[in-house]
XYZ file of C-alpha atoms in Angstrom:
369
model
C -14.625 9.355 48.372
C -12.504 6.366 47.048
C -12.737 5.216 43.500
C -12.043 1.841 42.360
C -10.178 1.106 39.168
C -11.067 -2.226 37.810
C -9.925 -4.306 34.821
C -12.346 -3.518 31.869
C -14.164 -5.972 29.823
C -11.383 -7.190 27.371
C -13.288 -8.561 24.533
C -14.927 -11.901 23.432
C -13.252 -14.855 25.094
C -10.725 -12.789 26.728
C -10.936 -13.048 30.633
C -7.385 -12.166 31.715
C -4.758 -9.547 31.079
C -1.254 -8.786 32.349
C -0.241 -5.675 34.490
C 2.486 -4.457 31.605
C 3.451 -0.927 32.912
C 2.501 1.413 35.642
C 2.776 4.810 34.061
C 2.185 6.546 37.377
C 3.658 5.680 40.700
C 1.458 4.728 43.783
C 0.871 7.705 45.869
C 0.952 10.514 43.291
C -1.749 12.682 42.221
C -3.318 12.176 38.936
C -5.900 13.854 36.911
C -9.244 12.321 35.458
C -8.551 10.896 31.996
C -4.895 10.522 32.530
C -3.449 6.946 31.536
C -2.234 5.424 34.604
C -1.781 1.711 33.517
C -1.214 -0.555 30.531
C -2.718 -3.890 30.502
C -1.497 -6.632 27.952
C -4.033 -9.051 26.602
C -3.524 -12.026 24.315
C -4.239 -9.641 21.304
C -3.462 -5.812 22.255
C -2.487 -3.536 24.813
C -5.092 -1.533 26.597
C -4.566 1.847 28.190
C -6.526 2.267 31.463
C -7.248 5.808 32.308
C -8.092 7.440 35.772
C -11.600 7.703 36.200
C -11.406 10.673 38.549
C -8.729 13.215 40.083
C -7.067 12.164 43.165
C -4.434 10.223 44.869
C -3.535 6.889 43.160
C -2.616 3.873 45.323
C -1.912 0.256 44.207
C 0.201 -2.601 45.232
C 0.214 -4.821 42.101
C 3.529 -5.379 40.649
C 4.169 -5.263 36.732
C 3.851 -8.638 35.201
C 1.007 -9.841 37.393
C -1.994 -11.454 35.742
C -5.303 -9.947 36.696
C -8.961 -11.001 35.908
C -11.819 -8.849 34.166
C -13.562 -6.815 36.996
C -10.631 -7.141 39.312
C -9.711 -3.987 41.264
C -6.241 -2.903 40.450
C -5.866 0.491 42.012
C -7.771 3.116 44.155
C -8.177 6.925 43.722
C -8.753 8.937 46.773
C -10.843 11.779 45.506
C -10.488 13.673 48.758
C -6.773 14.061 48.573
C -5.574 17.780 47.938
C -3.883 18.311 44.641
C -0.106 19.121 44.970
C 0.699 22.804 45.675
C 2.467 24.588 42.829
C 5.304 26.644 44.219
C 4.833 30.391 43.275
C 7.491 31.706 40.890
C 10.244 33.788 42.456
C 10.421 37.465 41.588
C 13.507 39.053 40.539
C 14.434 42.775 41.146
C 15.979 43.702 37.917
C 17.529 46.887 39.534
C 19.184 45.097 42.502
C 23.045 45.238 42.277
C 24.900 42.026 41.551
C 26.976 40.486 44.291
C 30.699 41.468 44.316
C 31.700 37.872 44.911
C 30.159 34.476 44.772
C 28.750 32.750 47.982
C 30.360 29.418 48.715
C 28.230 26.964 50.501
C 30.077 23.797 51.831
C 26.663 22.197 52.641
C 25.570 19.238 50.548
C 22.901 20.144 47.916
C 19.319 19.846 48.871
C 17.335 16.565 47.736
C 15.064 17.353 44.819
C 11.469 17.877 45.329
C 9.202 14.961 45.534
C 7.545 15.963 42.168
C 10.833 15.897 40.456
C 11.618 12.469 41.832
C 8.134 11.102 40.439
C 8.769 12.565 37.207
C 12.208 10.636 36.842
C 10.613 7.505 38.000
C 7.764 7.945 35.495
C 10.174 8.473 32.634
C 11.998 5.335 33.675
C 8.886 3.501 33.787
C 7.756 4.492 30.455
C 11.167 3.535 28.814
C 11.176 0.290 30.795
C 8.008 -2.282 30.381
C 8.066 -5.230 32.610
C 9.259 -7.719 30.158
C 12.745 -6.057 30.193
C 13.148 -6.995 33.930
C 15.380 -10.120 33.522
C 16.376 -13.048 35.568
C 20.045 -14.114 36.069
C 21.089 -17.002 33.899
C 24.346 -18.620 32.800
C 27.280 -16.513 32.162
C 26.596 -14.644 28.840
C 22.939 -15.513 29.088
C 19.769 -13.670 30.407
C 16.293 -14.845 31.021
C 13.210 -12.588 29.863
C 9.609 -13.634 30.448
C 7.589 -13.774 27.145
C 4.712 -11.353 26.948
C 1.291 -12.435 26.807
C 1.044 -11.496 23.283
C 4.253 -13.274 22.204
C 2.908 -16.466 24.106
C -0.370 -16.117 22.032
C 1.518 -15.796 18.891
C 3.656 -18.935 19.675
C 0.698 -20.764 20.726
C -1.559 -20.022 17.662
C 1.236 -20.627 15.032
C 2.177 -23.920 16.416
C -1.576 -24.696 16.675
C -1.838 -23.916 12.865
C 0.913 -26.104 12.018
C -0.423 -29.037 14.015
C -4.100 -28.664 12.901
C -3.945 -27.736 9.271
C -2.137 -29.353 6.534
C -0.054 -26.342 5.185
C 1.460 -26.216 1.790
C 2.915 -23.331 0.007
C 3.011 -22.495 -3.764
C 4.926 -19.816 -5.532
C 4.881 -17.521 -8.452
C 6.509 -14.383 -9.588
C 4.871 -11.040 -10.565
C 6.340 -8.413 -13.122
C 5.669 -5.167 -11.181
C 6.353 -2.894 -14.151
C 2.844 -1.885 -14.958
C 1.815 -1.000 -11.333
C 5.040 0.972 -10.846
C 4.199 2.783 -14.039
C 0.738 3.685 -12.925
C 1.880 4.808 -9.704
C 4.479 7.141 -11.163
C 1.807 8.562 -13.533
C -1.067 9.120 -10.995
C 0.334 9.195 -7.545
C 0.556 12.884 -6.939
C -3.004 13.328 -8.510
C -4.279 10.481 -6.363
C -2.839 11.917 -3.309
C -4.105 15.392 -3.943
C -7.645 14.298 -4.650
C -7.827 11.656 -1.791
C -6.137 13.639 0.937
C -4.429 11.305 3.415
C -4.164 8.291 1.015
C -1.013 7.289 -0.530
C -1.179 5.108 -3.580
C 1.088 2.205 -2.483
C 1.467 -1.467 -3.583
C -0.648 -3.014 -0.848
C -3.907 -1.575 -2.207
C -3.351 -3.163 -5.516
C -2.400 -6.358 -3.979
C -5.589 -6.205 -1.721
C -7.821 -5.557 -4.695
C -6.104 -8.281 -6.722
C -6.667 -10.761 -3.739
C -10.316 -9.584 -3.585
C -10.663 -10.287 -7.301
C -8.879 -13.719 -7.094
C -11.079 -14.786 -4.113
C -14.206 -14.234 -6.402
C -12.897 -16.721 -8.701
C -11.714 -19.156 -6.031
C -13.884 -18.622 -2.992
C -12.631 -21.736 -1.293
C -9.581 -19.783 -0.250
C -12.006 -17.449 1.512
C -13.560 -20.343 3.359
C -12.664 -22.418 6.386
C -13.335 -25.834 7.917
C -15.693 -25.973 10.822
C -15.826 -29.510 12.273
C -17.196 -31.598 9.404
C -18.696 -28.559 7.530
C -17.108 -25.808 5.228
C -18.163 -22.232 6.021
C -18.177 -20.111 2.802
C -18.393 -16.297 2.973
C -19.911 -13.964 0.400
C -17.648 -11.284 1.670
C -13.950 -10.490 2.366
C -12.561 -9.735 5.635
C -9.063 -9.141 4.707
C -6.454 -9.103 7.417
C -3.269 -7.076 7.036
C -0.316 -8.360 8.978
C 1.480 -5.562 10.901
C 4.865 -6.128 12.659
C 5.257 -4.280 15.930
C 7.829 -4.287 18.793
C 5.296 -6.332 20.821
C 4.791 -8.742 18.005
C 2.792 -9.443 14.841
C -0.780 -8.385 14.821
C -3.443 -8.622 12.020
C -5.978 -5.977 12.027
C -9.028 -6.760 9.615
C -10.565 -4.654 6.875
C -14.247 -5.786 6.986
C -16.111 -6.199 3.647
C -13.055 -5.057 1.908
C -14.779 -5.891 -1.401
C -16.781 -2.599 -0.887
C -13.801 -0.348 -0.531
C -12.121 1.796 -3.148
C -8.359 2.237 -3.647
C -8.450 5.310 -1.679
C -10.409 3.798 1.299
C -8.090 0.775 1.264
C -5.125 2.959 1.548
C -6.509 5.009 4.404
C -7.537 2.112 6.401
C -4.267 0.281 5.984
C -2.386 3.238 6.917
C -4.525 3.991 9.866
C -4.249 0.310 10.983
C -0.483 0.247 10.785
C 0.036 3.432 12.626
C -2.162 2.482 15.423
C -0.861 -0.927 15.531
C 2.735 0.200 16.186
C 1.432 2.354 18.876
C -0.771 -0.235 20.572
C -4.064 1.617 19.802
C -6.043 -1.100 18.024
C -9.460 -2.245 19.432
C -9.990 -5.900 19.899
C -12.861 -6.008 17.456
C -10.529 -4.730 14.812
C -8.366 -7.877 15.089
C -11.214 -10.520 14.864
C -13.182 -12.184 12.132
C -10.484 -12.256 9.315
C -11.222 -14.557 6.340
C -7.781 -14.123 4.402
C -4.451 -12.470 5.180
C -1.798 -10.492 3.437
C 1.659 -10.312 4.861
C 4.455 -8.264 3.352
C 7.961 -9.497 4.337
C 9.205 -7.359 1.539
C 9.254 -4.132 3.699
C 11.962 -5.766 5.787
C 13.989 -6.999 2.804
C 12.621 -10.664 2.481
C 13.048 -12.086 -0.812
C 11.094 -15.269 -0.486
C 9.231 -16.944 2.453
C 6.695 -19.491 3.407
C 3.950 -17.687 5.521
C 2.052 -19.659 8.079
C -1.750 -19.595 8.197
C -3.681 -17.390 10.528
C -6.215 -20.135 11.788
C -8.673 -20.903 11.283
C -8.250 -19.276 8.000
C -7.350 -21.246 4.818
C -5.082 -18.973 3.036
C -2.329 -16.376 3.440
C -0.498 -14.522 0.631
C 3.124 -13.580 1.204
C 4.486 -10.472 -0.660
C 8.184 -9.729 -0.857
C 10.849 -7.317 -1.918
C 10.740 -6.101 -5.568
C 14.142 -6.846 -7.222
C 15.324 -5.917 -10.653
C 16.051 -9.313 -12.543
C 16.596 -10.528 -15.957
C 13.608 -12.089 -17.537
C 12.588 -13.386 -21.001
C 10.249 -11.123 -22.805
C 9.243 -11.922 -26.552
C 12.382 -13.911 -27.002
C 14.591 -11.160 -25.514
C 16.077 -10.806 -22.151
C 15.055 -7.519 -20.403
C 15.537 -6.357 -16.922
C 12.185 -5.871 -14.884
C 11.193 -5.216 -11.298
C 10.014 -8.694 -10.068
C 8.171 -9.841 -6.966
C 8.139 -13.283 -5.674
C 4.675 -14.102 -4.294
C 3.858 -17.114 -1.956
C 0.465 -18.667 -1.097
C 0.287 -20.904 1.924
C -2.952 -22.804 2.049
C -4.757 -25.570 4.219
C -4.443 -28.548 1.843
C -7.395 -30.265 3.653
C -9.770 -27.767 1.906
C -7.786 -26.310 -0.829
C -6.595 -28.436 -3.796
C -3.345 -27.659 -5.527
C -5.096 -26.767 -8.740
C -7.119 -24.026 -6.910
C -4.145 -22.686 -4.960
C -1.977 -22.325 -8.141
C -4.777 -20.911 -10.249
C -5.462 -18.454 -7.511
C -1.808 -17.040 -7.703
C -1.964 -17.032 -11.618
C -5.138 -14.957 -11.419
C -3.452 -12.650 -9.013
C -0.415 -12.332 -11.222
C -2.689 -11.379 -14.199
C -4.419 -8.780 -12.219
C -1.161 -7.066 -10.920
C 0.634 -7.319 -14.223
C -2.307 -5.628 -16.116
C -3.949 -3.427 -13.179
C -6.559 -2.272 -16.000
C -8.289 -5.588 -15.117
C -8.685 -4.506 -11.543
C -10.937 -1.456 -12.739
C -12.886 -3.213 -15.472
C -13.239 -6.328 -13.285
C -12.195 -8.867 -15.869
């Protein structure tokens, strides 16, 4: 019996994908559930498993676009599995030869299974976007991945459609650092699998500031403004394939520990390409942290159709004035980019001031004041 392998349903508004990598060579025997193909969509990379055991055949090259429901490969269930050669038995009492046997014949070719294994390793290390076209001397041309094309298209559309403006402030991280140093071990012990990082403080501070300035959690839809009574918080994650923004739905209902666990899980799965499409949709506000790469200051671009994005940056010890004296404090610049069509400067600046208050006195986060 022959089993068809079709392009699965990809998600809302997604009808096409790209054959990114074949992990098994055509003609090889595969087991049921074994990943044989990676499909790249506009948002994520999907693993396609073998629905049954048998001999795999296909003729689609990597880099080809395919439609939802299209047959991309076949599995012949009637094909016999490869035979495993029995292990040779060695007589431990046999005498060793008195001299080495010299054979002038060329070495035998490796077994087919070994060849397949080598090719599989090569394919796993070389996705299709690395196959380059010849260019001028000292140049090479690499096709843009579907995800990279989507990122480029969306960012340019955001700049074309929204009136993006950025406002800045700086935050003294002393109180948060002291709180983490005092309670981090106890927190991680009580909430197994959760680390007390900076992102959870900023996530809670953003949620608190959005309560006071809900316009930054809203969006323009035609001639109407859509307000939300919940926060679907996007956390930007940089991966080798590009930037993805998984969404913490109803983030206002999550505790510090739940925020930390979700953020860590999203980051881990994003870098492995293991996010589901539904986890990337429906965001209402985004946080991006260029500080993990050493960025000191930047102007983030909106994740359309959202109206606000907060940029975190590296913490740097700097001299600042406190009570008439110059002291050294761990400082972070923060940037808020917003859609000026919807958000006025007063609201944007006030949002950042409120966020600054909550971070510099994290007791406010617990007392909701």
